[in-house]
PDB file of C-alpha atoms and ligand atoms in Angstrom:
ATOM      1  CA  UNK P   1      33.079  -2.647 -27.203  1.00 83.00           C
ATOM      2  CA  UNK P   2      33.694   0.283 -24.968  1.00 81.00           C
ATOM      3  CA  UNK P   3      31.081  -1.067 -22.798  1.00 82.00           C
ATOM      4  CA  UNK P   4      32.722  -4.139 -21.981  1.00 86.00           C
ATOM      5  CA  UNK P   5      36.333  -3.175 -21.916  1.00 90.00           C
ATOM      6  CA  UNK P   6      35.466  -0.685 -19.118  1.00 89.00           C
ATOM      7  CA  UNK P   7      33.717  -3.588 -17.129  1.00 90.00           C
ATOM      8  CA  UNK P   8      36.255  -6.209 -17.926  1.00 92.00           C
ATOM      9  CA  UNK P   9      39.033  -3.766 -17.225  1.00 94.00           C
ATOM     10  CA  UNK P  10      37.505  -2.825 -13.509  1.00 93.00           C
ATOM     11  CA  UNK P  11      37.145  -6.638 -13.169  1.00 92.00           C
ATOM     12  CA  UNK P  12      40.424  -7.478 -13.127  1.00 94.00           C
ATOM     13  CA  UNK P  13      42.062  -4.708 -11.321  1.00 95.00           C
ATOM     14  CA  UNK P  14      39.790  -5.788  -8.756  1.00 93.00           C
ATOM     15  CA  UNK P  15      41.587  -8.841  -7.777  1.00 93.00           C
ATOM     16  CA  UNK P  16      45.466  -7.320  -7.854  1.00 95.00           C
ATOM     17  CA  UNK P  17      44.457  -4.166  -6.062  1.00 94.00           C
ATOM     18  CA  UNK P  18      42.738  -6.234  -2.806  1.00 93.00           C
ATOM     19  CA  UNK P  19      45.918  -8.054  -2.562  1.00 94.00           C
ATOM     20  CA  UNK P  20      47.621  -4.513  -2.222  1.00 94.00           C
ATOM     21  CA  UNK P  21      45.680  -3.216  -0.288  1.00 92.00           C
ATOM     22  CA  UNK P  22      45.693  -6.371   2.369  1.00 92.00           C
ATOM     23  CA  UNK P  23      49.302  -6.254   2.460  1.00 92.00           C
ATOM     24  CA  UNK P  24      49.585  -2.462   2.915  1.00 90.00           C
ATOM     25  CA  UNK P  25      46.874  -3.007   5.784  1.00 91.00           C
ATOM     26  CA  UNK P  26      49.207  -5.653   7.102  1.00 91.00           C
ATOM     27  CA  UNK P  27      52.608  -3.997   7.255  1.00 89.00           C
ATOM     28  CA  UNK P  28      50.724  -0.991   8.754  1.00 87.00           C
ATOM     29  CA  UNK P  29      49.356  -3.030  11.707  1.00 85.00           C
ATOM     30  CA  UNK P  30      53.140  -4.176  12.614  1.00 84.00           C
ATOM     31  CA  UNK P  31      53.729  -0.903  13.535  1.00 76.00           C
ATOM     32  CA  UNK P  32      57.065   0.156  12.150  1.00 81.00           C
ATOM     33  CA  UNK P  33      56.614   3.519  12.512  1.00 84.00           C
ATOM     34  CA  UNK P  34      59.428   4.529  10.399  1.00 84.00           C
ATOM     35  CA  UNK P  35      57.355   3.758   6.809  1.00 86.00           C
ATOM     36  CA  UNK P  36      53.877   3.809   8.331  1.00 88.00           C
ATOM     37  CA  UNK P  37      53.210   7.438   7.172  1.00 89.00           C
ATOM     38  CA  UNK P  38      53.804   6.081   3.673  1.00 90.00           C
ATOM     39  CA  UNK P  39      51.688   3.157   3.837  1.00 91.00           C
ATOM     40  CA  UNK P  40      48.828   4.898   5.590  1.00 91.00           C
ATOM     41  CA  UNK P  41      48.759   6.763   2.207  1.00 92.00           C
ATOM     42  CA  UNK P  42      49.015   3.978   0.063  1.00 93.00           C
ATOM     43  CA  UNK P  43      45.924   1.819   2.023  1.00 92.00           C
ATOM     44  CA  UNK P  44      44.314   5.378   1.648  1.00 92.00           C
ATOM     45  CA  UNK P  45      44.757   5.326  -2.406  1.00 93.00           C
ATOM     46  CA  UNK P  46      43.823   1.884  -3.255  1.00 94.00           C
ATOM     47  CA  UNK P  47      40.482   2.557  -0.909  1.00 93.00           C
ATOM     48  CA  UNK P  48      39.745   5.267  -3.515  1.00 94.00           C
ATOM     49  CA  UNK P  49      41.366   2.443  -6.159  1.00 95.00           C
ATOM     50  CA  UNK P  50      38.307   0.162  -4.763  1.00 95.00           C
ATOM     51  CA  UNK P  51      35.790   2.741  -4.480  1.00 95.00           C
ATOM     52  CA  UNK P  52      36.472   3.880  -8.280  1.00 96.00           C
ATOM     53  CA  UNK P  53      36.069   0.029  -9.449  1.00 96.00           C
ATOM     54  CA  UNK P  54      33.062  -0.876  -7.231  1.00 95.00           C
ATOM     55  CA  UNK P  55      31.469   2.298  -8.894  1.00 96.00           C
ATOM     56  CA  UNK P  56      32.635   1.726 -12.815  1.00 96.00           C
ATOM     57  CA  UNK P  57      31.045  -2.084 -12.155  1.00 94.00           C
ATOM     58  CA  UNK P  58      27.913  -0.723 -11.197  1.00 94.00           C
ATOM     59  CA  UNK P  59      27.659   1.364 -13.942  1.00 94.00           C
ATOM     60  CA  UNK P  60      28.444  -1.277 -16.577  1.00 92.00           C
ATOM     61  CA  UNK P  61      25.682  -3.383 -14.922  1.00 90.00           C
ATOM     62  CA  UNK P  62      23.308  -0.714 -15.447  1.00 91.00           C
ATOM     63  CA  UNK P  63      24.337  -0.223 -19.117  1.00 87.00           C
ATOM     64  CA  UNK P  64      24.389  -4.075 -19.213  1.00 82.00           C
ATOM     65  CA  UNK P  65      21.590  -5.708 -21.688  1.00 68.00           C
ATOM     66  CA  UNK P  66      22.236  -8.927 -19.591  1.00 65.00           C
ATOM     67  CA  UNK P  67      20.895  -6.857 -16.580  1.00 61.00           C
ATOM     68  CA  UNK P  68      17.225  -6.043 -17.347  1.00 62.00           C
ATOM     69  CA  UNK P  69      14.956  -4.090 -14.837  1.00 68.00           C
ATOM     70  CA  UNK P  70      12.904  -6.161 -12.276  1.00 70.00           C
ATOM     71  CA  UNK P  71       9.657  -4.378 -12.313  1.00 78.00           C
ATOM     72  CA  UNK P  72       8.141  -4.815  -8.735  1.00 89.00           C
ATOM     73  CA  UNK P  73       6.002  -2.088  -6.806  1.00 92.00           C
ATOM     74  CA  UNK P  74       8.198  -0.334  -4.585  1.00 95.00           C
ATOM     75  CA  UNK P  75       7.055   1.584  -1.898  1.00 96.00           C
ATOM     76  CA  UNK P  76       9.255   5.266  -1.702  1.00 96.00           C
ATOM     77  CA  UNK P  77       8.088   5.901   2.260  1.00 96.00           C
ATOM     78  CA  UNK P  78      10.456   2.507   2.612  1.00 96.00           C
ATOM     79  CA  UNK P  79      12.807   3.501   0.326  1.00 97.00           C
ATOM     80  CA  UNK P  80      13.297   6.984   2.135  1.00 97.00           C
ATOM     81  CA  UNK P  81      12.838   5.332   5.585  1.00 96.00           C
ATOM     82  CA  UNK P  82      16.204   2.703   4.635  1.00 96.00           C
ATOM     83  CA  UNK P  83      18.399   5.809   2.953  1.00 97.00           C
ATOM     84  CA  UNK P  84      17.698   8.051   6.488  1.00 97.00           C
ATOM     85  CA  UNK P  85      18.721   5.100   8.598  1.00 96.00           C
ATOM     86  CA  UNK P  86      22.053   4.371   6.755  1.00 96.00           C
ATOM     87  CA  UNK P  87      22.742   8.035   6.347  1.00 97.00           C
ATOM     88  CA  UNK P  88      22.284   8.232  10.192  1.00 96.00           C
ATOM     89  CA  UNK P  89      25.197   5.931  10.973  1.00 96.00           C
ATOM     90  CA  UNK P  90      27.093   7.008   7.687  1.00 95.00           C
ATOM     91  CA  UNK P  91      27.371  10.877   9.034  1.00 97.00           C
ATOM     92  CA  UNK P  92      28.018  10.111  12.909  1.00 96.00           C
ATOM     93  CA  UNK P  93      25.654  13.028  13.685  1.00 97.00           C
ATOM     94  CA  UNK P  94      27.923  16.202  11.290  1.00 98.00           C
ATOM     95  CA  UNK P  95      24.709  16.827  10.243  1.00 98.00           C
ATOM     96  CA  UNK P  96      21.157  17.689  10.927  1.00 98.00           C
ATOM     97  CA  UNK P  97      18.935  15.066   8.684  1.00 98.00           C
ATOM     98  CA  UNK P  98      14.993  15.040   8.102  1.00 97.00           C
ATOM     99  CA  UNK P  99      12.589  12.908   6.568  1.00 97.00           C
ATOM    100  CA  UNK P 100       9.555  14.247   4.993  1.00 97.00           C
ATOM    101  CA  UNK P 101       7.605  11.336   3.332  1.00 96.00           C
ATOM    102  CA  UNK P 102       4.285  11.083   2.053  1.00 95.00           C
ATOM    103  CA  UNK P 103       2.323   7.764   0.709  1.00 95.00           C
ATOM    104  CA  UNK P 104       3.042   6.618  -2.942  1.00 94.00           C
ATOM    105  CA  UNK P 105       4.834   3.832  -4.808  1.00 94.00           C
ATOM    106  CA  UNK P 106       6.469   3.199  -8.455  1.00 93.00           C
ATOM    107  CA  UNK P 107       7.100   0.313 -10.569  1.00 92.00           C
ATOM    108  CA  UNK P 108      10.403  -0.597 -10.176  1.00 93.00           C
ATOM    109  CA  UNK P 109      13.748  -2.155  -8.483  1.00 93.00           C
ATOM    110  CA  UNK P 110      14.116  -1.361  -5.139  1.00 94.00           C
ATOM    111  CA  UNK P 111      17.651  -1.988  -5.246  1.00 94.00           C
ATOM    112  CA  UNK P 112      18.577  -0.140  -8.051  1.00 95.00           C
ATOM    113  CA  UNK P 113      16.311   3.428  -6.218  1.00 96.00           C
ATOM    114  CA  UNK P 114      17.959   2.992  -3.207  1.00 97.00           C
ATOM    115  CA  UNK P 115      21.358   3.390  -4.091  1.00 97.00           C
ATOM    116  CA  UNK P 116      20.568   6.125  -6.324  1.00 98.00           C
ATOM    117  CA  UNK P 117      19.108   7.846  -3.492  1.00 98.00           C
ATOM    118  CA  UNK P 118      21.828   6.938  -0.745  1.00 98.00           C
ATOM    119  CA  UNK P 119      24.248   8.382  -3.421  1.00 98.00           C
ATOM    120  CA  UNK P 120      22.303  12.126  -3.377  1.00 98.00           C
ATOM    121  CA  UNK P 121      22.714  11.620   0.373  1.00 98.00           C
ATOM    122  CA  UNK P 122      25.655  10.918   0.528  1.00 97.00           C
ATOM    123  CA  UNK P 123      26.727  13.837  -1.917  1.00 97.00           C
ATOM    124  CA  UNK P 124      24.108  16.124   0.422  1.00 98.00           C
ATOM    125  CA  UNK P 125      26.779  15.249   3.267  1.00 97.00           C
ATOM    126  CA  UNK P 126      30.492  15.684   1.241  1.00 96.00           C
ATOM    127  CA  UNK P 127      28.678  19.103  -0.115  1.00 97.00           C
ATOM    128  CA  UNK P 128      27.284  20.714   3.085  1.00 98.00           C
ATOM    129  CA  UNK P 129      29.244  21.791   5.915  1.00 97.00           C
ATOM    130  CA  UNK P 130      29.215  20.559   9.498  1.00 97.00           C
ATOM    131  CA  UNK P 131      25.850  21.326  11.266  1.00 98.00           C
ATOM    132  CA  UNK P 132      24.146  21.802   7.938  1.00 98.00           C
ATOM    133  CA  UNK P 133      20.217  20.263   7.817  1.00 98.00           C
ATOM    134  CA  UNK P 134      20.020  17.636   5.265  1.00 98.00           C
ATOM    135  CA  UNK P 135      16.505  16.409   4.207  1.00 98.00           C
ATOM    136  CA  UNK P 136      15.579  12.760   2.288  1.00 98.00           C
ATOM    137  CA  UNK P 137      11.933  13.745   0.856  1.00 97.00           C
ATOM    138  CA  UNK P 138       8.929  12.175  -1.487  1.00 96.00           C
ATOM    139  CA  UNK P 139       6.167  13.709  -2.725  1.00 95.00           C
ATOM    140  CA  UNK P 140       3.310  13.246  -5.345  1.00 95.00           C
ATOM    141  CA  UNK P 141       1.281  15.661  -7.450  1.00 93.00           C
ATOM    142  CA  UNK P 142      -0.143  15.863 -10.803  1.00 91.00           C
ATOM    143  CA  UNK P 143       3.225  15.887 -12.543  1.00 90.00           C
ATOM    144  CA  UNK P 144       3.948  12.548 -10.979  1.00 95.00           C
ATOM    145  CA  UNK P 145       6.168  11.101  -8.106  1.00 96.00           C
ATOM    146  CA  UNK P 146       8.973  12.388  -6.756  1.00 97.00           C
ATOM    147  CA  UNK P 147      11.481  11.332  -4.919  1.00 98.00           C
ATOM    148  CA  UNK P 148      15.053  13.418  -3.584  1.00 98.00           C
ATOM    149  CA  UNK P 149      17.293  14.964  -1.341  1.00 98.00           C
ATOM    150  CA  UNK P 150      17.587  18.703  -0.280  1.00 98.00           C
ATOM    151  CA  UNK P 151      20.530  20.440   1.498  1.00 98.00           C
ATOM    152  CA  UNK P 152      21.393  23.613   2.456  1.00 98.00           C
ATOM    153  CA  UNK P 153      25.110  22.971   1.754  1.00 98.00           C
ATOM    154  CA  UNK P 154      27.793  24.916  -0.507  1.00 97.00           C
ATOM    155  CA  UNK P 155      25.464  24.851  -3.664  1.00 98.00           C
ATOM    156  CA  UNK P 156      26.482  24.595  -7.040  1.00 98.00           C
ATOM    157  CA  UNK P 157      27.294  27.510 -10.036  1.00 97.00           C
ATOM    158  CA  UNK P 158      24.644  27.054 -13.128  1.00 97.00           C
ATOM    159  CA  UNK P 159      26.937  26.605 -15.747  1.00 97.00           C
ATOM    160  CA  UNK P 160      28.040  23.192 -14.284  1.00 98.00           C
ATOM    161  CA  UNK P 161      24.359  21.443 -13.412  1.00 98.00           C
ATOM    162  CA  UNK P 162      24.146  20.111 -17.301  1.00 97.00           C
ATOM    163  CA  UNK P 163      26.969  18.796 -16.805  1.00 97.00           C
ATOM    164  CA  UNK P 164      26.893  17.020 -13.301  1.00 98.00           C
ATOM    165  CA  UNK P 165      25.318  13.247 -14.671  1.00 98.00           C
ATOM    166  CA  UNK P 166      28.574  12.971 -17.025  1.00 97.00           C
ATOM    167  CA  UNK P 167      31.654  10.339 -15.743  1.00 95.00           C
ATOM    168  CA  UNK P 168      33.970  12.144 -13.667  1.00 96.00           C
ATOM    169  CA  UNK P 169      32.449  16.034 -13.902  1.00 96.00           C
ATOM    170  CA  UNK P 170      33.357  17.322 -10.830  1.00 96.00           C
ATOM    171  CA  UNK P 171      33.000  21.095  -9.778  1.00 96.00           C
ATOM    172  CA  UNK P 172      35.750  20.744  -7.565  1.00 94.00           C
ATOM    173  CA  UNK P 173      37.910  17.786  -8.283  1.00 93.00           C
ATOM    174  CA  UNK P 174      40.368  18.366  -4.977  1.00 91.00           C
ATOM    175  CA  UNK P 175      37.120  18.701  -3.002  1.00 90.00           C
ATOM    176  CA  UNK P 176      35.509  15.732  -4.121  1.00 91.00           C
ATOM    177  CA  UNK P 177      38.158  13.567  -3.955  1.00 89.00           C
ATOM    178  CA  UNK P 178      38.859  14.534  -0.215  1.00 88.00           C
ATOM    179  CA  UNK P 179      35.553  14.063   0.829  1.00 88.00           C
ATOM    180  CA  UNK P 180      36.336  10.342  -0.694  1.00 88.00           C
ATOM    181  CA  UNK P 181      33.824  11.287  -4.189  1.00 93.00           C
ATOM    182  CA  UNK P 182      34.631   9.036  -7.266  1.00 95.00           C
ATOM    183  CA  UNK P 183      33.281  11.169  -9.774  1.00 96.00           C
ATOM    184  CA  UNK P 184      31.082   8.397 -11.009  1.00 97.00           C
ATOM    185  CA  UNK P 185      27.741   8.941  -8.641  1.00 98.00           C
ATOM    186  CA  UNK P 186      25.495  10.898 -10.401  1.00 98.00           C
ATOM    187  CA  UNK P 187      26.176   9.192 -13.301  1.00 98.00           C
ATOM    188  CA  UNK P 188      25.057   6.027 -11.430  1.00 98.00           C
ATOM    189  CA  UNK P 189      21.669   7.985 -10.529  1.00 98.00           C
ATOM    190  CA  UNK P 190      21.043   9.055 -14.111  1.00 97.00           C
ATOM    191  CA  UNK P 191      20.907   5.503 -15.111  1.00 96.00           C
ATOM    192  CA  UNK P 192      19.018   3.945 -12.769  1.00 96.00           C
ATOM    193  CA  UNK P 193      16.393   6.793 -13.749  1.00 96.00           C
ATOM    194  CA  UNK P 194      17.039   6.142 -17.511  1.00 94.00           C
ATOM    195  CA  UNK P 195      15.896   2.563 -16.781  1.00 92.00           C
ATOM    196  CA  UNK P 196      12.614   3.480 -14.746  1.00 93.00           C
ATOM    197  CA  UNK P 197      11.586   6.071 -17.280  1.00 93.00           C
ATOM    198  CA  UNK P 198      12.741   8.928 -15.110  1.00 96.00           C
ATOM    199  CA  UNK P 199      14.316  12.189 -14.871  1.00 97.00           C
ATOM    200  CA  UNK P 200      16.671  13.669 -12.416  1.00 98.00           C
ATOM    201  CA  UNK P 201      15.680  17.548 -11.687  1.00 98.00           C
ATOM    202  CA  UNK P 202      18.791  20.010  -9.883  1.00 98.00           C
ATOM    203  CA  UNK P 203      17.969  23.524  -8.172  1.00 98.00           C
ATOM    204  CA  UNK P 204      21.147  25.191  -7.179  1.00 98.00           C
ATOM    205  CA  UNK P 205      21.808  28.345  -5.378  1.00 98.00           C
ATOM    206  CA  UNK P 206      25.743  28.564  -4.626  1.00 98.00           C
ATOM    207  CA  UNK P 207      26.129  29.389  -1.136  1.00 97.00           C
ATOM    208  CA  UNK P 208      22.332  28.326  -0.667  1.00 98.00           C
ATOM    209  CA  UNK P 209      22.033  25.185  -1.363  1.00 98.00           C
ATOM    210  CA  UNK P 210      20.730  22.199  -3.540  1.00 98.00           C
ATOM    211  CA  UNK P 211      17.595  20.029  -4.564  1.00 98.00           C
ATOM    212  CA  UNK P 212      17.942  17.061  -6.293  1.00 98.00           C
ATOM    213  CA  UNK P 213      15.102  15.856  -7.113  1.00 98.00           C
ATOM    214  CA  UNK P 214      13.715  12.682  -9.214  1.00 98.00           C
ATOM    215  CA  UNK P 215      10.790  12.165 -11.170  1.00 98.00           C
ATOM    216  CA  UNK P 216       8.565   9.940 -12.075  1.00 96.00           C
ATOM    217  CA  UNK P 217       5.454   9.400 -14.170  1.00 91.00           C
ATOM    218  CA  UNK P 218       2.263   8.691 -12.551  1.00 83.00           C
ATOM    219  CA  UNK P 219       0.847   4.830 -13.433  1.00 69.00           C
ATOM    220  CA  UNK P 220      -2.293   5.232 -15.476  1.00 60.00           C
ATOM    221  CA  UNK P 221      -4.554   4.128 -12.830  1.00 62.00           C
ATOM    222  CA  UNK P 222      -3.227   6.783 -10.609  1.00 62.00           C
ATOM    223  CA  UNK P 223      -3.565   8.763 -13.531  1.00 60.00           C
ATOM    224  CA  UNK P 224      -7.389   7.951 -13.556  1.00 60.00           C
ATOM    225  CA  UNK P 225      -7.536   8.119 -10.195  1.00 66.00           C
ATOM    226  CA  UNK P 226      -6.340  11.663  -9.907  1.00 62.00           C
ATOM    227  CA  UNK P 227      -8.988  12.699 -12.671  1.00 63.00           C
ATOM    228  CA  UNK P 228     -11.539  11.521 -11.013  1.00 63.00           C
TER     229      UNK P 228
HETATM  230  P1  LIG G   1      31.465  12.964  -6.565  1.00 68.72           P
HETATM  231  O1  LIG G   1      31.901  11.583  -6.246  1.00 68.72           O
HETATM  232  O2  LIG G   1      32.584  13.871  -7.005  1.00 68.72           O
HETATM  233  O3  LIG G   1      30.604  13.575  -5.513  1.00 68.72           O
HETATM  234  P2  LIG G   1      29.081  12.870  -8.260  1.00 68.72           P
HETATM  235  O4  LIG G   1      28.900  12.335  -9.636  1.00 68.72           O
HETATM  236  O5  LIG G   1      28.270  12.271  -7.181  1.00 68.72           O
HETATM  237  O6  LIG G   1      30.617  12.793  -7.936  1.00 68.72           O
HETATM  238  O7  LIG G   1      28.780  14.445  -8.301  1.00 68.72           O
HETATM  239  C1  LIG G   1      29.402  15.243  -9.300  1.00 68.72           C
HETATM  240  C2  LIG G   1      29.708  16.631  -8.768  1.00 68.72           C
HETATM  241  O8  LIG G   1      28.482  17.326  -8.521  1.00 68.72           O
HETATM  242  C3  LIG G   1      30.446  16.664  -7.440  1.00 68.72           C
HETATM  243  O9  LIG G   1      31.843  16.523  -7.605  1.00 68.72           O
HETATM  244  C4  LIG G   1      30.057  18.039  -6.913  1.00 68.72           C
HETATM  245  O10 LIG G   1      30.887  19.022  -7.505  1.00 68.72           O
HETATM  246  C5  LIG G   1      28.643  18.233  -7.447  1.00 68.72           C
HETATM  247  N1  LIG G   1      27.615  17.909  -6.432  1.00 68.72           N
HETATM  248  C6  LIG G   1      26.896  16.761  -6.324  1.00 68.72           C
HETATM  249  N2  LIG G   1      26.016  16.824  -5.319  1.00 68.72           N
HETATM  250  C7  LIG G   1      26.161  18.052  -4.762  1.00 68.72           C
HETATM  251  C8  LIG G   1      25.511  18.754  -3.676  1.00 68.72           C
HETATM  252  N3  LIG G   1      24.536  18.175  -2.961  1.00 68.72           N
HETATM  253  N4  LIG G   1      25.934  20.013  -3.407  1.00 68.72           N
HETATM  254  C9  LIG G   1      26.904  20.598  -4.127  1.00 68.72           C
HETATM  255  N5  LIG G   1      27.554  20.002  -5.169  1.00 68.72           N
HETATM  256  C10 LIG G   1      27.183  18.746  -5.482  1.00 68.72           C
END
């Protein structure tokens, strides 16, 4: 019941807050300057309005029975290949950002790992200062496949990292709402992993820097394969 209110409920203030935010876009562009400071702020506030919804949909379609997982082989080279080309344009060059990719591929939906993987970038980017290197990584070994995002950004204390895959646990709320966070992305990540059988792995070292990392199992052949 939960479930669905929250989806139902982000489905309908969909609707009434475009409409706001179109007209607030509107009077802005007529350029009366006397109440454009005030309605630069409220086209600001129902972005983050939109950005919370869009976020709290995807998660109910994750939790969503209706939704099951489309199980195709997905190559990660691609999948890190797509995330460093939209993280490219996304951080108009405030950052220094690598690829290191290596062949291997999972059963699963490529949809679903990309976005979980453009969201660790995109946290990489609100959590590491200007000039910072950034690097979108995959790698196999005997454990399994991996698949994450390492930055040498502001880093994160211990005592929050079990805590970072719940709704809305921020470290710094005023930070992460400036930097335009919702709160909701790692949460988004942890599902997408729950549905390929996954796990998500976080090294911190404040001041340092941060690993997320995903894992995944090796498929029995590879299994076999490995053995061999
Ligand atoms: P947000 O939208 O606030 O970034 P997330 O669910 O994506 O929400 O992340 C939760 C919190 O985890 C963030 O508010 C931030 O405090 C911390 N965090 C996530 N990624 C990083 C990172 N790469 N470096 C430092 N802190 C991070």
């Amino acid at each position: 019941m939960r479930r669905d209110f929250v989806a139902n409920a982000s489905h309908e203030l969909r609707t009434p807050i475009t409409v706001i935010s179109g007209f607030a876009e509107a009077l802005c562009d007529q350029g009366d300057e006397k109440i454009r400071a005030p309605l630069e702020k409220i086209v600001k506030q129902t972005e983050r309005m939109q950005q919370i919804i869009e976020d709290l949909i995807i998660l109910a379609r994750l939790e969503s029975k209706a939704s099951p997982l489309m199980h195709d082989r997905v190559d990660l080279q691609e999948v890190v290949e797509q995330v460093y080309e939209d993280a490219l344009i996304l951080d108009h060059g405030r950052h220094e950002i690598a690829v290191n990719v290596q062949p291997a591929s999972i059963m699963g939906n490529r949809v679903e790992l990309q976005m979980a993987i453009n969201n660790l970038v995109t946290n990489a980017m609100r959590y590491t200062p200007e000039g910072g290197i950034i690097e979108v990584f995959n790698s196999v070994d005997n454990d399994g496949v991996h698949i994450g995002v390492k930055d040498n950004g502001i880093g994160i204390m211990p005592e929050h990292i079990g805590r970072l895959t719940e709704r809305f646990y921020r470290v710094d709320p005023g930070r992460s709402r400036e930097q335009g966070g919702t709160g909701l992305g790692l949460a988004i990540v942890k599902h997408v992993l729950d549905r390929h059988n996954a796990s998500l792995h976080v090294q911190s070292t404040p001041g340092k820097g941060s690993v997320f990392r995903c894992d995944f199992e090796l498929f029995d052949e590879e299994k076999k394969e490995k053995a061999a």
